[in-house]
Structure formats: C-alpha cells, structure tokens
Amino acid sequence: MSLLFITQHYHPSKGGMAESCDRLIRNFRKHKVDVHVIHFTNRRKKFYTEAAVQGSYSAVPVYNSEEFTLNLASQFIEGLSILSDIKYVVAFGGHLPIVLGPIISKWIDKPLITLIRGNDFDEAIFSKRREALLYTLKQSKFIFTVTDEKRDKIVKLIQHPNVYFTHNGINCKLWEPGNSQLIQIDALKKNSEERKRIVIVGQLKAKKGILEFSTTFSSFSNKEEYEIWMVGDIEESVKEYINQLDIKVCFFSFVNKDELIIFYHAADIILIPSFYDGMPNVLLEAGASKNVVIASRVGGIKDVIEHEKDGFLFNPLQPSSLLEVLMKVHKLDSEAKAEISNRLFNKINNEYTEEKEIINYLTKLQL
C-alpha cells in the first residue's frame, strides 16, 4: 500500500510547509505506509530518484515555463515502476502539485487526496489560480485542512462530502534545551541589557504582518522595555522600513532547529502577526517551549489558543487590538505568565502530538 506524494515543500527546502511535509511522510512511513515523494525543486537540473526506507524520493526540476515543467513531470511519473502499488495520489501544498495532482490522478487511475495548509488556499482563492484550485478540490476524494475555518469554507464553496480538519502535530520533548544550549540561552539573554525579548520566527514577509506589527509597536508606550528579535529570511525592503522606526530590533538569519530552540527559550514572548495563516509550526513550537504567545486571531491559530487563558489573540487589521494585548501582557507578573504558558504547553503536549495527527489521516484513509 503506497502513496504518491507530490509536493514543492520537502527537505532540504526551508520553512513550515517543508517541516510539515517531512513530518507527515516520516510518520506515514513509521506506520508502514510506503511513500514515494515527487519533489518539485530548483536545486537539481535533472530528474533524480533514490530509494528510501518505506518508499522513494524523486527530484523533479523546475524550469522557467510552468507548462514545460508539468509536462515533463507527468511523463516522468507515468514512467515510474511503482504506480501499480499506489493507493492514493497526494497533492501537498504549492501551485505545481495542485495543478498536477488531479491530472496524474486521472491518468494513472488512482484517487486524489489534497492537503490544504495555508497560503495554498488563502492566496490562490483570490487569484488567477482560483480555477485550478477549485478543480483540484472538486476532483479530490479526500481533502484535509489544518484549520477548522478552511474546512468550513471549502465545504461551502464546493459542497464536498469528505473535507476534514486535521491539526498539525509536534513532539514537545524535541524542543527541550540540552545542557550546552542552556549556556547559549543565558549568553543570548545577557545581550538584551535587561530588555524583554519579543521573538518573531519564520519567513518574514510583508504578508505575514511584519510591517504592520512594527509600525504599531513603535507607538506602544512601554516599547523602551522591549526589543524585537526577527529570526528568519526577510525581504530587504521590509528590513529597511523597520530600521527607520523608533524601536529596538535585532535581525537574525534563518536558523536550524537546534539553534531555534535557543531563541525560543531566550524569548519572553513569541509573536505571530500574520494576516492569514494555516496552523503555523511556530505556534506549536512556541507552546512546546513554554512561551507566552501573542498571535493574530486567524486560521488555525484560533483553533489552538483560547484568548487570555493559554495565550493572547488580536485582530491584525486593528492596531488598537494589538496595543491592548501588548499592555495586558506587559502588566502580568511572572507567575501569571508562567501559568498561561504552562496551560498552552499542556494542551499541545496532550492534544497536538505527532501520533494523534497521523492517526487522524490513517483512520480517515483506512491505511
């Protein structure tokens, strides 16, 4: 029993989508489901396939022409020797899998599963790519989303009978710092000169609300007591704008997991200011690291956080909403903050595990 898993987001790609894809494939294989990965990547100039435990990996090059890329990809897939063993074709995140998934599904006569994460729906539905997205959703036997809201929206759009909300998962033990990391955490904190640290992690693009947060924070009455750490890739124009504001900001390049643990445990607050999102891995990682989380009331974030009980939510379209939340958190004593962060940790540790995530898929798909 095998899955043909078509994706644009897989190791060594960076970001939350790649992490989620890696995690799902690893856990499918852990449960004895063979997964054959078709990875659209610009890191290779030629098609390449290698065997893997419980499956295989194929790199599919991306060319300047989308049509050329998809044509060659379809020919490559149709020539694979493993197709007779495939039970489902899976389209995971990104435009190319969304376009190719339903076509390959029909041509090799295997049902389609579409995994909707975040931007693959939020942006495509309001763009020229809408028809491709809707076609793929309609042709899917199963649709899985990582937010309750997206499930409801998809059902209203296409009246599909098999749309399921399945949350992301995490292993909290992997986010505990080791002894050597504790030394690095203390050293990093000392650089702040008694200021509290608000940390933002990920692809730091304008659509993630970075500009609006920075502008709003510059009018926060207690801003002198804080500094902002932005950890991840950032557009130069965004960085230039932020540097002009009257706030203390430190920029750090994209880091690996071991380094990210250090930033999480050096933080006083993890902030997620997205205008729209799926269920960001940063949210679960922050909770697993026992952080106080301030986040936009959007997507899967509001599925996880209960406002003022285990985190804080604000309306990203209303600057006053963010300022109000910042002030509430600022006034909390250390005991209250610990109680809130511990509640979030316990929720994530008990309810948002990798095992529960993969069992949801296996049960619905009868794998």
GROMACS .gro file of C-alpha atoms in nm:
model
  367
    1MET     CA    1   0.000   0.000   0.000
    2SER     CA    2   0.165   0.324  -0.116
    3LEU     CA    3   0.114   0.697  -0.153
    4LEU     CA    4   0.244   0.906  -0.442
    5PHE     CA    5   0.320   1.230  -0.258
    6ILE     CA    6   0.357   1.535  -0.489
    7THR     CA    7   0.500   1.845  -0.320
    8GLN     CA    8   0.701   2.163  -0.363
    9HIS     CA    9   0.797   2.164   0.005
   10TYR     CA   10   1.034   1.895   0.128
   11HIS     CA   11   1.387   1.866   0.265
   12PRO     CA   12   1.618   2.046   0.202
   13SER     CA   13   1.363   2.325   0.146
   14LYS     CA   14   1.319   2.559   0.442
   15GLY     CA   15   1.006   2.677   0.619
   16GLY     CA   16   0.698   2.545   0.794
   17MET     CA   17   0.549   2.376   0.489
   18ALA     CA   18   0.862   2.168   0.437
   19GLU     CA   19   0.872   2.076   0.806
   20SER     CA   20   0.509   1.963   0.795
   21CYS     CA   21   0.565   1.763   0.478
   22ASP     CA   22   0.873   1.593   0.623
   23ARG     CA   23   0.685   1.513   0.944
   24LEU     CA   24   0.384   1.361   0.769
   25ILE     CA   25   0.592   1.148   0.534
   26ARG     CA   26   0.813   1.029   0.821
   27ASN     CA   27   0.511   0.927   1.026
   28PHE     CA   28   0.329   0.759   0.737
   29ARG     CA   29   0.643   0.551   0.683
   30LYS     CA   30   0.667   0.483   1.057
   31HIS     CA   31   0.321   0.326   1.028
   32LYS     CA   32   0.434   0.103   0.741
   33VAL     CA   33   0.282   0.307   0.459
   34ASP     CA   34   0.519   0.337   0.163
   35VAL     CA   35   0.553   0.697   0.045
   36HIS     CA   36   0.701   0.782  -0.295
   37VAL     CA   37   0.790   1.151  -0.292
   38ILE     CA   38   0.775   1.363  -0.608
   39HIS     CA   39   0.953   1.686  -0.515
   40PHE     CA   40   0.945   1.989  -0.743
   41THR     CA   41   1.277   2.161  -0.677
   42ASN     CA   42   1.506   2.414  -0.842
   43ARG     CA   43   1.807   2.260  -0.665
   44ARG     CA   44   1.852   1.999  -0.939
   45LYS     CA   45   1.881   2.037  -1.314
   46LYS     CA   46   1.790   1.676  -1.393
   47PHE     CA   47   1.539   1.420  -1.277
   48TYR     CA   48   1.678   1.212  -0.993
   49THR     CA   49   1.542   0.915  -0.798
   50GLU     CA   50   1.677   0.733  -0.495
   51ALA     CA   51   1.538   0.456  -0.277
   52ALA     CA   52   1.426   0.528   0.078
   53VAL     CA   53   1.308   0.313   0.365
   54GLN     CA   54   0.935   0.262   0.303
   55GLY     CA   55   0.936   0.435  -0.034
   56SER     CA   56   1.148   0.654  -0.260
   57TYR     CA   57   1.241   1.014  -0.337
   58SER     CA   58   1.236   1.175  -0.681
   59ALA     CA   59   1.358   1.527  -0.751
   60VAL     CA   60   1.171   1.694  -1.037
   61PRO     CA   61   1.341   2.006  -1.178
   62VAL     CA   62   1.150   2.332  -1.209
   63TYR     CA   63   1.200   2.523  -1.535
   64ASN     CA   64   1.111   2.878  -1.634
   65SER     CA   65   0.797   2.753  -1.808
   66GLU     CA   66   0.529   2.609  -1.581
   67GLU     CA   67   0.376   2.419  -1.872
   68PHE     CA   68   0.712   2.265  -1.966
   69THR     CA   69   0.781   2.170  -1.603
   70LEU     CA   70   0.444   1.999  -1.561
   71ASN     CA   71   0.463   1.821  -1.896
   72LEU     CA   72   0.798   1.664  -1.818
   73ALA     CA   73   0.691   1.586  -1.462
   74SER     CA   74   0.383   1.400  -1.584
   75GLN     CA   75   0.590   1.197  -1.832
   76PHE     CA   76   0.838   1.112  -1.559
   77ILE     CA   77   0.567   0.999  -1.317
   78GLU     CA   78   0.386   0.791  -1.579
   79GLY     CA   79   0.710   0.605  -1.639
   80LEU     CA   80   0.760   0.503  -1.275
   81SER     CA   81   0.754   0.131  -1.199
   82ILE     CA   82   0.573   0.170  -0.866
   83LEU     CA   83   0.239   0.300  -0.996
   84SER     CA   84   0.055  -0.031  -0.968
   85ASP     CA   85   0.116  -0.027  -0.590
   86ILE     CA   86  -0.017   0.327  -0.540
   87LYS     CA   87  -0.343   0.362  -0.347
   88TYR     CA   88  -0.369   0.745  -0.347
   89VAL     CA   89  -0.210   1.042  -0.520
   90VAL     CA   90  -0.143   1.318  -0.265
   91ALA     CA   91  -0.114   1.689  -0.358
   92PHE     CA   92   0.063   1.874  -0.078
   93GLY     CA   93   0.098   2.249  -0.081
   94GLY     CA   94   0.216   2.473  -0.360
   95HIS     CA   95   0.078   2.557  -0.702
   96LEU     CA   96   0.251   2.287  -0.907
   97PRO     CA   97   0.118   1.992  -0.701
   98ILE     CA   98  -0.230   2.149  -0.705
   99VAL     CA   99  -0.221   2.164  -1.087
  100LEU     CA  100  -0.055   1.827  -1.147
  101GLY     CA  101  -0.234   1.623  -0.879
  102PRO     CA  102  -0.577   1.581  -1.042
  103ILE     CA  103  -0.429   1.520  -1.387
  104ILE     CA  104  -0.196   1.244  -1.270
  105SER     CA  105  -0.476   1.102  -1.057
  106LYS     CA  106  -0.692   1.057  -1.367
  107TRP     CA  107  -0.414   0.933  -1.592
  108ILE     CA  108  -0.294   0.660  -1.355
  109ASP     CA  109  -0.648   0.591  -1.229
  110LYS     CA  110  -0.578   0.647  -0.858
  111PRO     CA  111  -0.792   0.866  -0.627
  112LEU     CA  112  -0.662   1.207  -0.522
  113ILE     CA  113  -0.604   1.344  -0.171
  114THR     CA  114  -0.543   1.719  -0.139
  115LEU     CA  115  -0.376   1.857   0.173
  116ILE     CA  116  -0.454   2.227   0.221
  117ARG     CA  117  -0.218   2.405   0.458
  118GLY     CA  118  -0.234   2.786   0.446
  119ASN     CA  119  -0.135   3.015   0.161
  120ASP     CA  120  -0.212   2.744  -0.096
  121PHE     CA  121  -0.579   2.825  -0.026
  122ASP     CA  122  -0.577   3.178   0.119
  123GLU     CA  123  -0.394   3.334  -0.175
  124ALA     CA  124  -0.499   3.107  -0.460
  125ILE     CA  125  -0.871   3.152  -0.396
  126PHE     CA  126  -0.837   3.528  -0.463
  127SER     CA  127  -0.605   3.500  -0.763
  128LYS     CA  128  -0.599   3.380  -1.123
  129ARG     CA  129  -0.512   3.037  -0.980
  130ARG     CA  130  -0.860   3.001  -0.831
  131GLU     CA  131  -0.997   2.777  -1.105
  132ALA     CA  132  -0.704   2.536  -1.077
  133LEU     CA  133  -0.754   2.517  -0.700
  134LEU     CA  134  -1.129   2.463  -0.724
  135TYR     CA  135  -1.086   2.200  -0.995
  136THR     CA  136  -0.839   2.009  -0.779
  137LEU     CA  137  -1.065   2.028  -0.474
  138LYS     CA  138  -1.363   1.902  -0.673
  139GLN     CA  139  -1.160   1.613  -0.815
  140SER     CA  140  -1.032   1.507  -0.473
  141LYS     CA  141  -1.169   1.204  -0.294
  142PHE     CA  142  -1.046   1.346   0.036
  143ILE     CA  143  -0.947   1.698   0.142
  144PHE     CA  144  -0.759   1.766   0.464
  145THR     CA  145  -0.710   2.112   0.612
  146VAL     CA  146  -0.515   2.228   0.917
  147THR     CA  147  -0.781   2.480   1.022
  148ASP     CA  148  -1.144   2.439   1.110
  149GLU     CA  149  -1.222   2.761   0.926
  150LYS     CA  150  -1.079   2.640   0.593
  151ARG     CA  151  -1.272   2.316   0.618
  152ASP     CA  152  -1.597   2.512   0.651
  153LYS     CA  153  -1.509   2.748   0.365
  154ILE     CA  154  -1.421   2.464   0.130
  155VAL     CA  155  -1.745   2.281   0.208
  156LYS     CA  156  -1.942   2.599   0.135
  157LEU     CA  157  -1.757   2.654  -0.193
  158ILE     CA  158  -1.785   2.307  -0.342
  159GLN     CA  159  -2.020   2.105  -0.113
  160HIS     CA  160  -1.761   1.828  -0.083
  161PRO     CA  161  -1.856   1.529   0.139
  162ASN     CA  162  -1.505   1.442   0.262
  163VAL     CA  163  -1.334   1.754   0.397
  164TYR     CA  164  -1.158   1.705   0.730
  165PHE     CA  165  -0.986   1.932   0.979
  166THR     CA  166  -0.668   1.760   1.098
  167HIS     CA  167  -0.432   1.959   1.318
  168ASN     CA  168  -0.054   1.971   1.294
  169GLY     CA  169   0.145   1.772   1.545
  170ILE     CA  170   0.465   1.812   1.745
  171ASN     CA  171   0.691   1.615   1.980
  172CYS     CA  172   0.740   1.851   2.273
  173LYS     CA  173   1.041   1.658   2.404
  174LEU     CA  174   1.238   1.760   2.096
  175TRP     CA  175   1.207   2.125   2.199
  176GLU     CA  176   1.369   2.090   2.540
  177PRO     CA  177   1.716   2.253   2.551
  178GLY     CA  178   2.026   2.048   2.628
  179ASN     CA  179   2.292   2.150   2.879
  180SER     CA  180   2.514   2.316   2.619
  181GLN     CA  181   2.214   2.508   2.485
  182LEU     CA  182   2.129   2.641   2.833
  183ILE     CA  183   2.466   2.819   2.836
  184GLN     CA  184   2.394   2.971   2.494
  185ILE     CA  185   2.047   3.079   2.606
  186ASP     CA  186   2.188   3.265   2.907
  187ALA     CA  187   2.452   3.432   2.691
  188LEU     CA  188   2.190   3.544   2.438
  189LYS     CA  189   1.969   3.690   2.711
  190LYS     CA  190   2.258   3.896   2.852
  191ASN     CA  191   2.285   4.082   2.521
  192SER     CA  192   1.943   4.236   2.581
  193GLU     CA  193   2.059   4.461   2.865
  194GLU     CA  194   1.754   4.388   3.084
  195ARG     CA  195   1.506   4.442   2.800
  196LYS     CA  196   1.236   4.179   2.745
  197ARG     CA  197   1.253   3.991   2.416
  198ILE     CA  198   0.966   3.961   2.168
  199VAL     CA  199   1.065   3.699   1.910
  200ILE     CA  200   0.916   3.655   1.562
  201VAL     CA  201   1.020   3.344   1.369
  202GLY     CA  202   0.974   3.234   1.008
  203GLN     CA  203   0.952   3.372   0.657
  204LEU     CA  204   0.943   3.742   0.748
  205LYS     CA  205   0.741   3.875   0.456
  206ALA     CA  206   0.511   4.174   0.444
  207LYS     CA  207   0.205   3.947   0.412
  208LYS     CA  208   0.300   3.796   0.748
  209GLY     CA  209   0.211   4.126   0.914
  210ILE     CA  210   0.568   4.225   0.996
  211LEU     CA  211   0.537   4.584   0.875
  212GLU     CA  212   0.206   4.648   1.049
  213PHE     CA  213   0.327   4.498   1.377
  214SER     CA  214   0.648   4.702   1.372
  215THR     CA  215   0.461   5.025   1.296
  216THR     CA  216   0.207   4.960   1.570
  217PHE     CA  217   0.474   4.859   1.822
  218SER     CA  218   0.657   5.187   1.759
  219SER     CA  219   0.360   5.361   1.927
  220PHE     CA  220   0.350   5.123   2.226
  221SER     CA  221   0.401   5.328   2.542
  222ASN     CA  222   0.634   5.073   2.702
  223LYS     CA  223   0.840   4.990   2.393
  224GLU     CA  224   1.166   5.101   2.560
  225GLU     CA  225   1.145   4.796   2.788
  226TYR     CA  226   1.147   4.555   2.493
  227GLU     CA  227   1.347   4.456   2.191
  228ILE     CA  228   1.224   4.266   1.888
  229TRP     CA  229   1.414   3.968   1.753
  230MET     CA  230   1.325   3.872   1.399
  231VAL     CA  231   1.460   3.525   1.316
  232GLY     CA  232   1.437   3.411   0.955
  233ASP     CA  233   1.453   3.526   0.595
  234ILE     CA  234   1.342   3.888   0.548
  235GLU     CA  235   1.291   4.098   0.238
  236GLU     CA  236   1.544   4.383   0.219
  237SER     CA  237   1.273   4.646   0.163
  238VAL     CA  238   1.090   4.527   0.476
  239LYS     CA  239   1.412   4.540   0.677
  240GLU     CA  240   1.488   4.892   0.557
  241TYR     CA  241   1.142   5.013   0.658
  242ILE     CA  242   1.165   4.858   1.006
  243ASN     CA  243   1.511   5.006   1.065
  244GLN     CA  244   1.363   5.355   1.021
  245LEU     CA  245   1.122   5.306   1.310
  246ASP     CA  246   1.194   5.413   1.666
  247ILE     CA  247   1.215   5.059   1.808
  248LYS     CA  248   1.495   4.825   1.908
  249VAL     CA  249   1.515   4.541   1.654
  250CYS     CA  250   1.771   4.264   1.604
  251PHE     CA  251   1.769   4.061   1.283
  252PHE     CA  252   1.891   3.700   1.273
  253SER     CA  253   1.920   3.484   0.963
  254PHE     CA  254   1.726   3.160   0.917
  255VAL     CA  255   1.848   2.901   1.170
  256ASN     CA  256   1.820   2.525   1.205
  257LYS     CA  257   1.614   2.351   1.471
  258ASP     CA  258   1.893   2.324   1.729
  259GLU     CA  259   1.962   2.697   1.704
  260LEU     CA  260   1.590   2.778   1.702
  261ILE     CA  261   1.549   2.607   2.039
  262ILE     CA  262   1.792   2.862   2.181
  263PHE     CA  263   1.586   3.156   2.053
  264TYR     CA  264   1.258   3.009   2.179
  265HIS     CA  265   1.398   2.960   2.527
  266ALA     CA  266   1.557   3.305   2.533
  267ALA     CA  267   1.224   3.468   2.443
  268ASP     CA  268   0.982   3.637   2.677
  269ILE     CA  269   0.706   3.649   2.414
  270ILE     CA  270   0.662   3.474   2.080
  271LEU     CA  271   0.463   3.689   1.840
  272ILE     CA  272   0.279   3.569   1.527
  273PRO     CA  273   0.130   3.872   1.346
  274SER     CA  274   0.004   3.701   1.025
  275PHE     CA  275  -0.288   3.844   0.830
  276TYR     CA  276  -0.381   3.488   0.732
  277ASP     CA  277  -0.228   3.153   0.812
  278GLY     CA  278  -0.280   2.780   0.847
  279MET     CA  279  -0.172   2.623   1.174
  280PRO     CA  280   0.185   2.754   1.192
  281ASN     CA  281   0.451   2.521   1.328
  282VAL     CA  282   0.591   2.824   1.511
  283LEU     CA  283   0.278   2.829   1.727
  284LEU     CA  284   0.322   2.467   1.838
  285GLU     CA  285   0.698   2.510   1.880
  286ALA     CA  286   0.645   2.819   2.094
  287GLY     CA  287   0.395   2.632   2.310
  288ALA     CA  288   0.629   2.332   2.338
  289SER     CA  289   0.899   2.575   2.460
  290LYS     CA  290   0.663   2.714   2.730
  291ASN     CA  291   0.638   3.062   2.585
  292VAL     CA  292   0.374   3.329   2.620
  293VAL     CA  293   0.223   3.360   2.272
  294ILE     CA  294   0.064   3.670   2.120
  295ALA     CA  295  -0.088   3.593   1.780
  296SER     CA  296  -0.338   3.705   1.519
  297ARG     CA  297  -0.691   3.571   1.555
  298VAL     CA  298  -0.677   3.395   1.217
  299GLY     CA  299  -0.673   3.046   1.064
  300GLY     CA  300  -0.562   2.756   1.280
  301ILE     CA  301  -0.417   2.988   1.545
  302LYS     CA  302  -0.760   3.046   1.693
  303ASP     CA  303  -0.821   2.669   1.686
  304VAL     CA  304  -0.531   2.628   1.929
  305ILE     CA  305  -0.529   2.936   2.153
  306GLU     CA  306  -0.806   3.029   2.393
  307HIS     CA  307  -0.772   3.404   2.441
  308GLU     CA  308  -0.636   3.511   2.780
  309LYS     CA  309  -0.639   3.152   2.907
  310ASP     CA  310  -0.340   2.995   2.730
  311GLY     CA  311  -0.233   3.279   2.501
  312PHE     CA  312  -0.342   3.612   2.358
  313LEU     CA  313  -0.517   3.691   2.030
  314PHE     CA  314  -0.556   4.020   1.844
  315ASN     CA  315  -0.718   4.144   1.525
  316PRO     CA  316  -0.436   4.206   1.273
  317LEU     CA  317  -0.648   4.467   1.094
  318GLN     CA  318  -0.692   4.676   1.410
  319PRO     CA  319  -0.371   4.825   1.557
  320SER     CA  320  -0.556   4.915   1.878
  321SER     CA  321  -0.629   4.544   1.932
  322LEU     CA  322  -0.257   4.463   1.930
  323LEU     CA  323  -0.171   4.753   2.160
  324GLU     CA  324  -0.438   4.639   2.406
  325VAL     CA  325  -0.298   4.286   2.415
  326LEU     CA  326   0.060   4.410   2.450
  327MET     CA  327  -0.042   4.617   2.751
  328LYS     CA  328  -0.226   4.324   2.912
  329VAL     CA  329   0.078   4.101   2.877
  330HIS     CA  330   0.310   4.380   2.995
  331LYS     CA  331   0.112   4.413   3.320
  332LEU     CA  332   0.121   4.041   3.401
  333ASP     CA  333   0.357   3.925   3.673
  334SER     CA  334   0.592   3.632   3.618
  335GLU     CA  335   0.362   3.389   3.800
  336ALA     CA  336   0.064   3.473   3.576
  337LYS     CA  337   0.278   3.442   3.264
  338ALA     CA  338   0.406   3.101   3.377
  339GLU     CA  339   0.052   2.981   3.440
  340ILE     CA  340  -0.060   3.085   3.091
  341SER     CA  341   0.243   2.936   2.916
  342ASN     CA  342   0.209   2.611   3.112
  343ARG     CA  343  -0.156   2.579   3.009
  344LEU     CA  344  -0.057   2.609   2.642
  345PHE     CA  345   0.227   2.361   2.688
  346ASN     CA  346  -0.003   2.105   2.850
  347LYS     CA  347  -0.264   2.146   2.575
  348ILE     CA  348  -0.011   2.099   2.296
  349ASN     CA  349   0.173   1.818   2.474
  350ASN     CA  350  -0.152   1.624   2.522
  351GLU     CA  351  -0.367   1.714   2.221
  352TYR     CA  352  -0.133   1.817   1.938
  353THR     CA  353   0.100   1.519   1.922
  354GLU     CA  354   0.250   1.376   1.604
  355GLU     CA  355   0.085   1.044   1.680
  356LYS     CA  356  -0.264   1.193   1.703
  357GLU     CA  357  -0.200   1.385   1.381
  358ILE     CA  358  -0.100   1.081   1.177
  359ILE     CA  359  -0.370   0.856   1.327
  360ASN     CA  360  -0.631   1.107   1.203
  361TYR     CA  361  -0.503   1.057   0.847
  362LEU     CA  362  -0.465   0.681   0.873
  363THR     CA  363  -0.815   0.639   1.013
  364LYS     CA  364  -0.990   0.852   0.752
  365LEU     CA  365  -0.794   0.693   0.465
  366GLN     CA  366  -0.819   0.341   0.607
  367LEU     CA  367  -0.449   0.283   0.564
   0.00000   0.00000   0.00000
